[in-house]
mmCIF file of C-alpha atoms in Angstrom:
data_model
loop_
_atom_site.group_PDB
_atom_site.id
_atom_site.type_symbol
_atom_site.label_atom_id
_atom_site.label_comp_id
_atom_site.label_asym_id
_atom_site.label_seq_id
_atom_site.Cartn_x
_atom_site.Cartn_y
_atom_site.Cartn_z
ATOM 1 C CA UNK M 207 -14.013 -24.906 8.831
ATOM 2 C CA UNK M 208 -14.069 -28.489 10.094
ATOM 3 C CA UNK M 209 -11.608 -30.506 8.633
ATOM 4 C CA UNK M 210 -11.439 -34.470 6.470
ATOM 5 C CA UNK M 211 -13.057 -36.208 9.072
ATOM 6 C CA UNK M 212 -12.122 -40.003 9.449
ATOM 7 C CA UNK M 213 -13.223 -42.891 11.325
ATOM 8 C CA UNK M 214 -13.165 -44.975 13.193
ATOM 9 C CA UNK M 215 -9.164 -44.278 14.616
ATOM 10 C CA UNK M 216 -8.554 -47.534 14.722
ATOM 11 C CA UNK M 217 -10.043 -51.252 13.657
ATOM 12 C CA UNK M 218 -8.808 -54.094 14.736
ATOM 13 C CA UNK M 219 -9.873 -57.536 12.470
ATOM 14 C CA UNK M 220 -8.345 -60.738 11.903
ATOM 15 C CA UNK M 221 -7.755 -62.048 8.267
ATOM 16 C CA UNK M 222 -10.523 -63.073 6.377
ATOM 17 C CA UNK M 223 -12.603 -60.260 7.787
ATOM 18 C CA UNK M 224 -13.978 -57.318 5.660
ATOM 19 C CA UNK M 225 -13.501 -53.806 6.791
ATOM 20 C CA UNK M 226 -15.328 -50.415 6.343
ATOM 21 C CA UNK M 227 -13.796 -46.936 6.831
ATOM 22 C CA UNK M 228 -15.284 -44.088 6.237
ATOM 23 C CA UNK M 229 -14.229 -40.338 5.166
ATOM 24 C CA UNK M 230 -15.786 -37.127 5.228
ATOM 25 C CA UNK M 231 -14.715 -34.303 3.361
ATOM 26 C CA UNK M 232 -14.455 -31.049 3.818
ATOM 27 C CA UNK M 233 -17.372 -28.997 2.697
ATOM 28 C CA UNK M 234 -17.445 -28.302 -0.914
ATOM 29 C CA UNK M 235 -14.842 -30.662 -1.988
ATOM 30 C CA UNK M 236 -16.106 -33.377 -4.126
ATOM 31 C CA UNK M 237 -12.585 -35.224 -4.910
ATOM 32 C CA UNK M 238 -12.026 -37.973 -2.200
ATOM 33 C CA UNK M 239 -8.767 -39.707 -2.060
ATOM 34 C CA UNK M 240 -7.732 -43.130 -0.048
ATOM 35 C CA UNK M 241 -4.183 -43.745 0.220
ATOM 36 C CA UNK M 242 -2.576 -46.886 2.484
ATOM 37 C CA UNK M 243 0.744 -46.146 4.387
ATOM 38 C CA UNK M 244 2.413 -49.060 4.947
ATOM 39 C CA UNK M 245 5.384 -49.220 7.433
ATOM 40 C CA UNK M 246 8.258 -48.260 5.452
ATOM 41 C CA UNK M 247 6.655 -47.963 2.033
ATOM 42 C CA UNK M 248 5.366 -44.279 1.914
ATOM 43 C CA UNK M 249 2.000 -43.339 0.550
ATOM 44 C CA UNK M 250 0.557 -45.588 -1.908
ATOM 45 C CA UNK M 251 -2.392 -43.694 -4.002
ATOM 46 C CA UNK M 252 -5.298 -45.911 -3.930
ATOM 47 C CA UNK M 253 -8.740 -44.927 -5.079
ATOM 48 C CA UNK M 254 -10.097 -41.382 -6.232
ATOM 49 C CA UNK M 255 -13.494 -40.299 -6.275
ATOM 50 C CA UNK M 256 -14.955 -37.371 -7.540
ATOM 51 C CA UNK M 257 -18.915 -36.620 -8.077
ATOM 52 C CA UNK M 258 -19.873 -39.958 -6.825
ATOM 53 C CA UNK M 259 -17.934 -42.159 -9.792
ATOM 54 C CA UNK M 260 -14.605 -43.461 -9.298
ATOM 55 C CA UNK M 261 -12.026 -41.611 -11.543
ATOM 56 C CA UNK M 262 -8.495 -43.420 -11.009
ATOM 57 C CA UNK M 263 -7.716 -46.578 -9.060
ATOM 58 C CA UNK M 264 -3.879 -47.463 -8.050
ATOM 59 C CA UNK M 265 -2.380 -51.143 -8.219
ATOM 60 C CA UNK M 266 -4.532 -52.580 -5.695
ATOM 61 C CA UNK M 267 -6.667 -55.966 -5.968
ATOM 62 C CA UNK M 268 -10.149 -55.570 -6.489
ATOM 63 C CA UNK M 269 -10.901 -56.648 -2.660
ATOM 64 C CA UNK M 270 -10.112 -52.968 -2.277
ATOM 65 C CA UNK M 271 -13.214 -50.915 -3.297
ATOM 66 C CA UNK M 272 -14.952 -47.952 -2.552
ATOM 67 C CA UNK M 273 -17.852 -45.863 -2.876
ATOM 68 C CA UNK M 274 -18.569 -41.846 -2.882
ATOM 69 C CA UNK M 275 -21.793 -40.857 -1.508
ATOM 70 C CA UNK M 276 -24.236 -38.008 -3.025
ATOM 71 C CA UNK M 277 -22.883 -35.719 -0.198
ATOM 72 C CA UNK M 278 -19.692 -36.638 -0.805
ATOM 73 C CA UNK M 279 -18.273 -38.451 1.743
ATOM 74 C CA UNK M 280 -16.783 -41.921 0.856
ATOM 75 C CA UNK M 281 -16.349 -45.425 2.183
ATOM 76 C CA UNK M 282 -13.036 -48.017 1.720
ATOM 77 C CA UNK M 283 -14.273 -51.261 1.885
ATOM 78 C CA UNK M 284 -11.544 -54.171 1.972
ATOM 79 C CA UNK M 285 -12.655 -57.470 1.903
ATOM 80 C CA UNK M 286 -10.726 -60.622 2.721
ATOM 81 C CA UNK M 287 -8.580 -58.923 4.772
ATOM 82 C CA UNK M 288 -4.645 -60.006 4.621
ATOM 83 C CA UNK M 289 -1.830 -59.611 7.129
ATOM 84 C CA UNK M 290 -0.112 -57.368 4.538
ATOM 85 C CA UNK M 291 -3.093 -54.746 4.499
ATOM 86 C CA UNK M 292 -2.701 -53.583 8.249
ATOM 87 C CA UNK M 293 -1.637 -49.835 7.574
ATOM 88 C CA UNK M 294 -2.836 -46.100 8.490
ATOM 89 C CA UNK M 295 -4.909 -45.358 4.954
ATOM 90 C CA UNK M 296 -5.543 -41.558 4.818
ATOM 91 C CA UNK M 297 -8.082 -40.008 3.252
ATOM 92 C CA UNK M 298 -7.839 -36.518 1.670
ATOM 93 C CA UNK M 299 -10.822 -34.253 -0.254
ATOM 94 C CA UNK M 300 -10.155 -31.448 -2.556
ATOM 95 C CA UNK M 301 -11.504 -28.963 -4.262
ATOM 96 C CA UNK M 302 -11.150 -30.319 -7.514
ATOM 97 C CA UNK M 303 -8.672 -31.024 -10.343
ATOM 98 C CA UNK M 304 -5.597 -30.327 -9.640
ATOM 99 C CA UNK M 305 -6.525 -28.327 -6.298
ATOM 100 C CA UNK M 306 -4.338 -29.402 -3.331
ATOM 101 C CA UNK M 307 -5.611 -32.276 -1.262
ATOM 102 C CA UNK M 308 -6.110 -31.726 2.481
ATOM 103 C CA UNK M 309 -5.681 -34.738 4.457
ATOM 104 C CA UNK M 310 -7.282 -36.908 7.406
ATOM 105 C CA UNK M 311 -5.947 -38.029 10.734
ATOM 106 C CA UNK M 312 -6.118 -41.708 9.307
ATOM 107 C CA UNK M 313 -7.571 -44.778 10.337
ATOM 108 C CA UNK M 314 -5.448 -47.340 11.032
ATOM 109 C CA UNK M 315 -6.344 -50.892 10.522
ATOM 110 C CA UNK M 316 -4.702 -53.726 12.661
ATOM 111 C CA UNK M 317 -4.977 -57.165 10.744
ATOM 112 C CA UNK M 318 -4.675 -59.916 13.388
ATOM 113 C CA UNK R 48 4.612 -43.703 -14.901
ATOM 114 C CA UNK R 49 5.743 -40.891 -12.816
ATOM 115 C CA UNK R 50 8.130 -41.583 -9.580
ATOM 116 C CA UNK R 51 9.458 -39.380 -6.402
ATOM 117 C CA UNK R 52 12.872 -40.033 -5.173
ATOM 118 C CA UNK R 53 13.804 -38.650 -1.141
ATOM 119 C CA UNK R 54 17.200 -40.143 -1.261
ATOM 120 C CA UNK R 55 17.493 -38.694 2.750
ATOM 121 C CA UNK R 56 15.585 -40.898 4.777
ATOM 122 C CA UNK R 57 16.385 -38.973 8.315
ATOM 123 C CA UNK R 58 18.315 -35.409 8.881
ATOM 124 C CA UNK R 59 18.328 -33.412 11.864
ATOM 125 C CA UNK R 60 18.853 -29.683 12.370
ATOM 126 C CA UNK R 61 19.813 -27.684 15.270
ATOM 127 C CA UNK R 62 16.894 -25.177 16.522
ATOM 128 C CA UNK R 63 17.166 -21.860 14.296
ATOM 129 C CA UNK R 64 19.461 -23.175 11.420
ATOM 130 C CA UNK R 65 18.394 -23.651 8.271
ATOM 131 C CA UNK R 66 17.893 -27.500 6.614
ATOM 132 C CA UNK R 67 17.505 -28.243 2.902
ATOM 133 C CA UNK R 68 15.769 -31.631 2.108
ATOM 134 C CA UNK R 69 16.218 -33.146 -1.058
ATOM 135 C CA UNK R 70 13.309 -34.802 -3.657
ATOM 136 C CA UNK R 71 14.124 -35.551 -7.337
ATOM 137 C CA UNK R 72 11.666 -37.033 -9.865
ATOM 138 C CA UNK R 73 10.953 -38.463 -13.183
ATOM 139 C CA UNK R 74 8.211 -37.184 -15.505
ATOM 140 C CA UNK R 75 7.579 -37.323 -19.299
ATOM 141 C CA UNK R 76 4.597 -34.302 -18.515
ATOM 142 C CA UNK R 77 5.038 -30.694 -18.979
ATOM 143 C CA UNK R 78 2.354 -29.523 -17.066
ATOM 144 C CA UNK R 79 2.490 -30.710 -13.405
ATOM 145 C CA UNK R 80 2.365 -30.015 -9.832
ATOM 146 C CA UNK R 81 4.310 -30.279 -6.928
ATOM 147 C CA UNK R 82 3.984 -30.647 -2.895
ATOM 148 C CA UNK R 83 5.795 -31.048 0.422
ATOM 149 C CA UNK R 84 3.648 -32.464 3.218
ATOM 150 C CA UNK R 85 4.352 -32.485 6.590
ATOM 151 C CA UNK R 86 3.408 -35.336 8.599
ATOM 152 C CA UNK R 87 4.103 -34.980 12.408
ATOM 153 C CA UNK R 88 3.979 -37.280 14.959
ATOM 154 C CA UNK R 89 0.003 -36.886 15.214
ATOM 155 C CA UNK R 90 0.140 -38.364 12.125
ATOM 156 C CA UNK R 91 -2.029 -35.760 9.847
ATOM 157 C CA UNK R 92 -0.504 -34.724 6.281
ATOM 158 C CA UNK R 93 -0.518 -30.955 5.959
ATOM 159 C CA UNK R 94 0.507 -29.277 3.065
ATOM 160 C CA UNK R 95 3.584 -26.640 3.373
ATOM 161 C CA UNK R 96 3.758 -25.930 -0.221
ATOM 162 C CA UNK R 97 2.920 -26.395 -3.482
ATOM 163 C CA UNK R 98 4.450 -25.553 -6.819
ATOM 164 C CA UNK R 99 3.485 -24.798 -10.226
ATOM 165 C CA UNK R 100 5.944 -26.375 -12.686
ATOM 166 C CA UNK R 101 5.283 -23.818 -15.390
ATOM 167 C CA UNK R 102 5.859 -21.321 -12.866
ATOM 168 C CA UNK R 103 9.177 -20.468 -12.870
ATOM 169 C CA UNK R 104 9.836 -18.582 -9.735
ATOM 170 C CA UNK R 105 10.342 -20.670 -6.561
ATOM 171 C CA UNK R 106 7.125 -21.075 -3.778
ATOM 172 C CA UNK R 107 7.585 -19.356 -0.229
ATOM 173 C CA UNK R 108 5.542 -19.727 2.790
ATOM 174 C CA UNK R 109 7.124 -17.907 5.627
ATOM 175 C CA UNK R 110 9.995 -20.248 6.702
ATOM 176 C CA UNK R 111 9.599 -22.449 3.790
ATOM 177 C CA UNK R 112 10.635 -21.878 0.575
ATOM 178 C CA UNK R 113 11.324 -24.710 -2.376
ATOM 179 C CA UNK R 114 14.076 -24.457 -4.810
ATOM 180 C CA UNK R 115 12.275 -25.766 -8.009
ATOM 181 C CA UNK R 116 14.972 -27.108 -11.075
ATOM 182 C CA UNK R 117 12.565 -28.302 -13.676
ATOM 183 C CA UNK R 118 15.404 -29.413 -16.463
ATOM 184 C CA UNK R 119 16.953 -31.207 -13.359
ATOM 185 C CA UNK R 120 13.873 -32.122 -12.392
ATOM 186 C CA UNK R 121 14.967 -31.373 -8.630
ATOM 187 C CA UNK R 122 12.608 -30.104 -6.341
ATOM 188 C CA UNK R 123 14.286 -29.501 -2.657
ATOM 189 C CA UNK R 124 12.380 -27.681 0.061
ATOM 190 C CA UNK R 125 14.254 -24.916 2.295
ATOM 191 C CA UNK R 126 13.634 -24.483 6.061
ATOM 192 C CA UNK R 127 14.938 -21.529 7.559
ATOM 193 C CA UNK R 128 15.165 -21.023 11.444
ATOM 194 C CA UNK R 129 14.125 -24.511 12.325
ATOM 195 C CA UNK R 130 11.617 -24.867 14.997
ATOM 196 C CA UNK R 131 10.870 -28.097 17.715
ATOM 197 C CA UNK R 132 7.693 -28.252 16.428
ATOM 198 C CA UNK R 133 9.114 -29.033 12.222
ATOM 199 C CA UNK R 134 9.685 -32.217 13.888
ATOM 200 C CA UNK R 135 8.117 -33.888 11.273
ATOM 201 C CA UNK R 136 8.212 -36.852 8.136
ATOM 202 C CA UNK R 137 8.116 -34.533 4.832
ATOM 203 C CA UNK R 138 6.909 -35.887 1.610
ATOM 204 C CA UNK R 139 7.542 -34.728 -1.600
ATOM 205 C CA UNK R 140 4.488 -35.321 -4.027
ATOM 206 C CA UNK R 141 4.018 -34.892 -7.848
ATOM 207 C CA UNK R 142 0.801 -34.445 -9.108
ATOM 208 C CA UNK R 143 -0.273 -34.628 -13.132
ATOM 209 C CA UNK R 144 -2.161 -31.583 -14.558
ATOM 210 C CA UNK R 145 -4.200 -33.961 -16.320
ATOM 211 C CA UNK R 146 -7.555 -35.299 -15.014
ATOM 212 C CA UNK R 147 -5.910 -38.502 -13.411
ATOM 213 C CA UNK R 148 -5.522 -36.922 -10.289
ATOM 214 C CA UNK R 149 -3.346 -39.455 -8.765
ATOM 215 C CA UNK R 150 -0.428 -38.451 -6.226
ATOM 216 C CA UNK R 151 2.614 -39.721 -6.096
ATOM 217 C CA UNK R 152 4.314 -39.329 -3.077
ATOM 218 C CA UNK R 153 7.785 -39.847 -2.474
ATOM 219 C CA UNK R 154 8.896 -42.508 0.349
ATOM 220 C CA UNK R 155 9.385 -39.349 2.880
ATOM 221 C CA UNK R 156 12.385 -37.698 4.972
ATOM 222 C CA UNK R 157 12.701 -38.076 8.773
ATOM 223 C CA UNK R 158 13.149 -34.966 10.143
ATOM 224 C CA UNK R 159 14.277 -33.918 14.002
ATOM 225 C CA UNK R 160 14.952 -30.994 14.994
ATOM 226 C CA UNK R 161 17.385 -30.479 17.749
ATOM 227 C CA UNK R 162 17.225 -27.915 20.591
#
């Protein structure tokens, strides 16, 4: 079974930019999960998605938004990009509620 | 609002001892879950195991096995016989039962193991 698929690896922008990374689940999970792991602060929950709405949102400005396509997979979209928002953001699917969430290899975005 | 406390930020282990990392937490909720991810240098979380809290008796998979206080609200993970490749960050996570789904992990433990 092919596992959370993410891409691209890596994106490089400069501030001011807008950038678009994408997830795909594993099949037949329809919870999608974005997290941002900033050097030295842990995982910080952003954004869940389940059945194409978004269900919970962490303490994140609204530049940080999101979308869950009808087969599931998602998109992070963060606009005006800041210094401060170069991290690895993981994305994980699961099953459902409460199921465990299986994780991504992580983009990670390089704000120049 | 629910938080995860690692209060190790790095350990180390000789090869084939055991190592005992440490999470605590804080929770008003009954009903929960809990999780130890492994994060290696490749940089993918994996789960090692999860925890029912109204389960009393402690998870085990293989070499890893949790020791699960829920008055204490302590929930350490166990690894016996250390291996190179545990070389790992672990996170300790705490998940709601309720429909909010969010995660919270804990800031993560810096594990090497020694040969």
């Amino acid at each position: 079974e092919a596992g959370v698929t993410q891409s691209p690896t890596h994106l490089i922008k400069t501030r001011g930019q807008q950038a678009t990374l994408r997830c795909s689940p594993i099949s037949g999970h329809t919870s999608v999960y974005w997290y941002q792991q900033a050097l030295g602060l842990g995982l910080q929950f952003l954004l869940w998605y389940d059945e194409g709405e978004e269900r919970n949102r962490g303490n994140f400005p609204p530049r940080f938004s999101g979308r869950q396509f009808p087969n599931y997979s998602s998109e992070l979209n963060v606009n005006a990009l800041e210094l401060e928002d170069s991290a690895l953001y993981l994305c994980a699917s699961s099953l459902g509620i409460s199921r465990p969430q299986h994780f991504g290899d992580g983009t990670r975005l390089s704000i120049l | 609002a629910q938080t995860v406390t690692q209060s190790q930020p790095e350990m180390s282990v000789q090869e084939a001892e055991t190592v005992t990392l440490s999470c605590t937490y804080d929770t008003s909720e009954n009903n929960y879950y809990l999780f130890w991810y492994k994060q290696p240098p490749s940089r993918q979380m994996i789960l090692v195991i999860r925890q029912e809290a109204y389960k009393q008796q402690n998870a085990t998979e293989n070499r890893f096995s949790v020791n699960f206080q829920k008055a204490a609200k302590s929930f350490s993970l166990k690894i016996s016989d250390s291996q190179l490749g545990d070389t790992a960050m672990y996170f300790c996570a705490f998940q709601n039962s309720g429909g909010y789904q969010k995660v919270t992990f804990g800031t993560g433990t810096k594990l090497q193991v020694i040969p």
